[in-house]
Short mmCIF file of N, CA and C in Angstrom, two decimals:
data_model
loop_
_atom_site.label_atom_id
_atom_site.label_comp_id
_atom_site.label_asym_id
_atom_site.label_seq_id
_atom_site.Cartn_x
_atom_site.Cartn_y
_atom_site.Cartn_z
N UNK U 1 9.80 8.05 9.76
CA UNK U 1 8.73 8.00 8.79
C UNK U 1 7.91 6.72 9.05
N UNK U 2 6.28 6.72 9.00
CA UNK U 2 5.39 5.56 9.42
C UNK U 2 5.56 4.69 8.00
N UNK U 3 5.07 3.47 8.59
CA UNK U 3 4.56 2.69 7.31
C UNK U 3 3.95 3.24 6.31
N UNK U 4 2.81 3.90 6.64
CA UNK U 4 2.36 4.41 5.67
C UNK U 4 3.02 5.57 4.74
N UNK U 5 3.71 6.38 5.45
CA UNK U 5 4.87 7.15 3.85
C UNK U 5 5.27 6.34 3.87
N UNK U 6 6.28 5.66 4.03
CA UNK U 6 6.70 4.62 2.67
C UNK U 6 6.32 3.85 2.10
N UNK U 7 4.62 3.32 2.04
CA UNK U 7 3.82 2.93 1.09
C UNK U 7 3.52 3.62 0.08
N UNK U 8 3.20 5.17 0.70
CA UNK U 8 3.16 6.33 -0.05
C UNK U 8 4.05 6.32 -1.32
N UNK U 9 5.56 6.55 -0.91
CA UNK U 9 6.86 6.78 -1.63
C UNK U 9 6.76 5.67 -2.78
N UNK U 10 6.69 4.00 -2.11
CA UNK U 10 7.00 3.00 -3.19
C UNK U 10 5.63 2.98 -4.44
N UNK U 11 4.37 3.24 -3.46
CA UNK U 11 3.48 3.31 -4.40
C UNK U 11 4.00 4.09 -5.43
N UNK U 12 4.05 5.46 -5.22
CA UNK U 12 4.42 6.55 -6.22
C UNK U 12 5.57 6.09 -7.22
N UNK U 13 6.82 5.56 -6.87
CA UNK U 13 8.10 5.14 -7.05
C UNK U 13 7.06 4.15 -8.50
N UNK U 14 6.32 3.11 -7.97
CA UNK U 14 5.89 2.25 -8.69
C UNK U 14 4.82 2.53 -9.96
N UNK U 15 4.07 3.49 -9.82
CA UNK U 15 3.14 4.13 -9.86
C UNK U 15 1.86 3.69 -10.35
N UNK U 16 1.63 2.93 -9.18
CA UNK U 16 0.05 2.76 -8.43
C UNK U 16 -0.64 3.59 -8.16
N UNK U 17 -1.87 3.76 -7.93
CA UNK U 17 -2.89 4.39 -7.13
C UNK U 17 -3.63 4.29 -6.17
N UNK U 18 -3.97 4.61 -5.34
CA UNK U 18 -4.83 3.91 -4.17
C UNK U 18 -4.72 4.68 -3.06
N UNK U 19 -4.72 3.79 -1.68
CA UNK U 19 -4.68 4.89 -0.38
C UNK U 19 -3.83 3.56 0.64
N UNK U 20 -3.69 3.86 1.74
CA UNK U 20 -3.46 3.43 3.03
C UNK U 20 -3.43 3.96 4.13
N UNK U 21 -3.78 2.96 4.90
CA UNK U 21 -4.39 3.50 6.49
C UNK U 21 -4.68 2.88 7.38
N UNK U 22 -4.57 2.93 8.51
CA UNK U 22 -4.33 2.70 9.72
C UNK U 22 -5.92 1.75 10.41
N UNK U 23 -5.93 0.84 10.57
CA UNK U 23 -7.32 0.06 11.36
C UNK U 23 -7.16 0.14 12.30
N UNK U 24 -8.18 0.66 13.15
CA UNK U 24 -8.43 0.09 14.53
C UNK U 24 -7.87 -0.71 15.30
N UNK U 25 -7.50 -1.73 14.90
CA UNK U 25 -7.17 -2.85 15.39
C UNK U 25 -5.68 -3.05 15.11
N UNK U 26 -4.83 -2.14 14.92
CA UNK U 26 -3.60 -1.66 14.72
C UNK U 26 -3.41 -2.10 13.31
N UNK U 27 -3.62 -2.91 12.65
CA UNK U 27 -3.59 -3.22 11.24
C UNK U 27 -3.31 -2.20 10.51
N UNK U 28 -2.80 -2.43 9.13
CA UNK U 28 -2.86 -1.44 8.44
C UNK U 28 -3.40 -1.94 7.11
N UNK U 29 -4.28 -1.15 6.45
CA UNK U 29 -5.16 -1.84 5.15
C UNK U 29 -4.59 -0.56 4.16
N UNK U 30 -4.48 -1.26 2.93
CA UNK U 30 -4.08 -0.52 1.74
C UNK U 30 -5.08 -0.88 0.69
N UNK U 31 -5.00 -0.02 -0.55
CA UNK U 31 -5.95 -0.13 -1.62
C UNK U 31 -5.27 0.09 -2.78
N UNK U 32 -4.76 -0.86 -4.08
CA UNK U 32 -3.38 -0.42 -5.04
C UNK U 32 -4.43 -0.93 -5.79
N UNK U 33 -4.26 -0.01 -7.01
CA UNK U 33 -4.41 -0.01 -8.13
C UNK U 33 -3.74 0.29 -9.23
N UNK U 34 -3.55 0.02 -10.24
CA UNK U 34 -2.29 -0.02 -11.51
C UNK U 34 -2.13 -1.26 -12.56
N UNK U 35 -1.18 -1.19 -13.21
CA UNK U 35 -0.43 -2.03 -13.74
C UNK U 35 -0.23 -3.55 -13.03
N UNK U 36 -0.45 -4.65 -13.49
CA UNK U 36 -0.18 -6.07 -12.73
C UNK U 36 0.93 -5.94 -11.78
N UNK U 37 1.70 -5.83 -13.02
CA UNK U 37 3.55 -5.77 -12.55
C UNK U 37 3.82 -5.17 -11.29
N UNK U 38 2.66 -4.14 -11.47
CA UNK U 38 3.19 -2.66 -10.47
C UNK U 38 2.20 -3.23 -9.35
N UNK U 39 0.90 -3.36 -8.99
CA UNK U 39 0.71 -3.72 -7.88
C UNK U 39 1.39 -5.08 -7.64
N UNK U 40 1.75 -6.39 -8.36
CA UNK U 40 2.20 -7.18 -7.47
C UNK U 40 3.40 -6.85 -7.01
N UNK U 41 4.27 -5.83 -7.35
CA UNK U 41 5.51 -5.47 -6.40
C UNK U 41 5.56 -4.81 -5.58
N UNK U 42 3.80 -3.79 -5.31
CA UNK U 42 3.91 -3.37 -4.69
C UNK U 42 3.35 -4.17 -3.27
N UNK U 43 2.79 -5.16 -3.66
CA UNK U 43 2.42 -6.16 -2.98
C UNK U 43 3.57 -7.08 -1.90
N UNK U 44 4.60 -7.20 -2.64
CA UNK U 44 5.70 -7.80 -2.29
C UNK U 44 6.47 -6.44 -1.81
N UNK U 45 6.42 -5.33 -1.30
CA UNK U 45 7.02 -4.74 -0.48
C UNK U 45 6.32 -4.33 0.60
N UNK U 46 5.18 -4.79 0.50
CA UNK U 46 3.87 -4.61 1.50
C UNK U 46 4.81 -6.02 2.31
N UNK U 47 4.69 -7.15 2.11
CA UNK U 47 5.39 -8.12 3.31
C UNK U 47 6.52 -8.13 3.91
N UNK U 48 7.42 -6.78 3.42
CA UNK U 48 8.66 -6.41 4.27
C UNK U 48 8.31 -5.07 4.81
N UNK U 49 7.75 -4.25 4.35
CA UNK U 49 7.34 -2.81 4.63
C UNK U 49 8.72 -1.76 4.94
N UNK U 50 8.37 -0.75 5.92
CA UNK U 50 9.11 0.14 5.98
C UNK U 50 10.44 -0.32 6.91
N UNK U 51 11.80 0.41 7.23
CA UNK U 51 12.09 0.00 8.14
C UNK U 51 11.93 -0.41 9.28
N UNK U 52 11.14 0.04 9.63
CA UNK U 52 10.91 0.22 11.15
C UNK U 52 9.46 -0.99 11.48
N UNK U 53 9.08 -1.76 10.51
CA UNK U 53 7.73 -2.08 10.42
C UNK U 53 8.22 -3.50 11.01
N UNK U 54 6.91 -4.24 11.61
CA UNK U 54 7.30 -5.40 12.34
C UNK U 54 5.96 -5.83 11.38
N UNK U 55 6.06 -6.34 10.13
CA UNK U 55 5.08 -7.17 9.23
C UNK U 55 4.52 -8.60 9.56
N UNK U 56 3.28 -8.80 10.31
CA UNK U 56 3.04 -10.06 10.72
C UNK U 56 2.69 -10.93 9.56
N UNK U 57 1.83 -10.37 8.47
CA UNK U 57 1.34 -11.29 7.95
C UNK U 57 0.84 -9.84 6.49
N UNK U 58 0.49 -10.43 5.02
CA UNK U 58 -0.43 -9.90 4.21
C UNK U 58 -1.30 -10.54 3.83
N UNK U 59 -2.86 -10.38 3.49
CA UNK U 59 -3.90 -10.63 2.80
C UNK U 59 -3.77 -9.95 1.96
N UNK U 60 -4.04 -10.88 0.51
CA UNK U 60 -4.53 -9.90 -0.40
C UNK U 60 -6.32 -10.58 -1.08
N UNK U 61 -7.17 -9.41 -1.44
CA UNK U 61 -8.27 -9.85 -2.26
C UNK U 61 -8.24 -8.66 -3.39
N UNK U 62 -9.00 -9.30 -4.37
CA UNK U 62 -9.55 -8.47 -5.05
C UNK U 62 -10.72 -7.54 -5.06
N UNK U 63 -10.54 -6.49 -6.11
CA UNK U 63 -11.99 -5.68 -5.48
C UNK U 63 -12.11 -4.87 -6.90
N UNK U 64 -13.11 -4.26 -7.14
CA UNK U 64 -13.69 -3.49 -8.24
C UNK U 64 -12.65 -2.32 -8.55
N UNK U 65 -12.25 -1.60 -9.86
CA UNK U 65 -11.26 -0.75 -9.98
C UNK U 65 -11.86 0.23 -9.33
N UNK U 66 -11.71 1.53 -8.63
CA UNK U 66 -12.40 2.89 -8.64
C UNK U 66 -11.83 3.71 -9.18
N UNK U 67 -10.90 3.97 -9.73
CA UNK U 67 -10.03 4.52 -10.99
C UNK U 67 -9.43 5.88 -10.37
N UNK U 68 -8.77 6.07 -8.91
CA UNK U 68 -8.60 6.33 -8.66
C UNK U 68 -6.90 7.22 -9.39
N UNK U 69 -6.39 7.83 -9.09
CA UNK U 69 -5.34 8.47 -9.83
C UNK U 69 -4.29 8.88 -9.14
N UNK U 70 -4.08 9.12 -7.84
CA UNK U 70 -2.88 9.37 -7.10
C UNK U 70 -2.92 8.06 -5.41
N UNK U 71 -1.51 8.20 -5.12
CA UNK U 71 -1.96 6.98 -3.75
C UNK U 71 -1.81 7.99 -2.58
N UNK U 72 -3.05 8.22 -1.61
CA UNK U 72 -2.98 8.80 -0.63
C UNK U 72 -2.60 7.78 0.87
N UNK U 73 -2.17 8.81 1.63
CA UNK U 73 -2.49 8.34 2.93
C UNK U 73 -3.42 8.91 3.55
N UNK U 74 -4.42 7.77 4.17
CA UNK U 74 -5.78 7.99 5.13
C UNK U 74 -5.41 7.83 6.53
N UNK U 75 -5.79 9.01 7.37
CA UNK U 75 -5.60 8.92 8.74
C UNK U 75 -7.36 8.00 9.43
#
């Protein structure tokens, strides 16, 4: 399973909203929305990630709600 299902899974697990997906530049960018509690943990499993994930580094910024309602994955 990629990084991204199990962003999928914990998002849901957490229940955030948003998306994640894959950059160009091998990166991977996510978009969480929710509860404080719930995105900053989901935040803090973003810097260990999936098993298999070799996590260099996270940025986080803020950004406008879009009130989005389920967390997808974007190819």
């Amino acid at each position: 399973m990629s990084f991204r299902a199990y962003a999928q899974r914990e998002a849901r697990r957490l229940g955030v909203a948003g998306w994640v997906a894959n950059r160009g530049d091998g990166a991977v960018e996510a978009r969480v929305e929710g509860d404080d509690d719930a995105v900053e943990a989901m935040t803090r499993w973003c810097r260990t990630g999936s098993p298999a994930a070799r996590v260099a580094g996270v940025s986080v910024s803020e950004a406008e709600v879009s009130g989005v309602t389920s967390f997808e994955v974007r190819r």
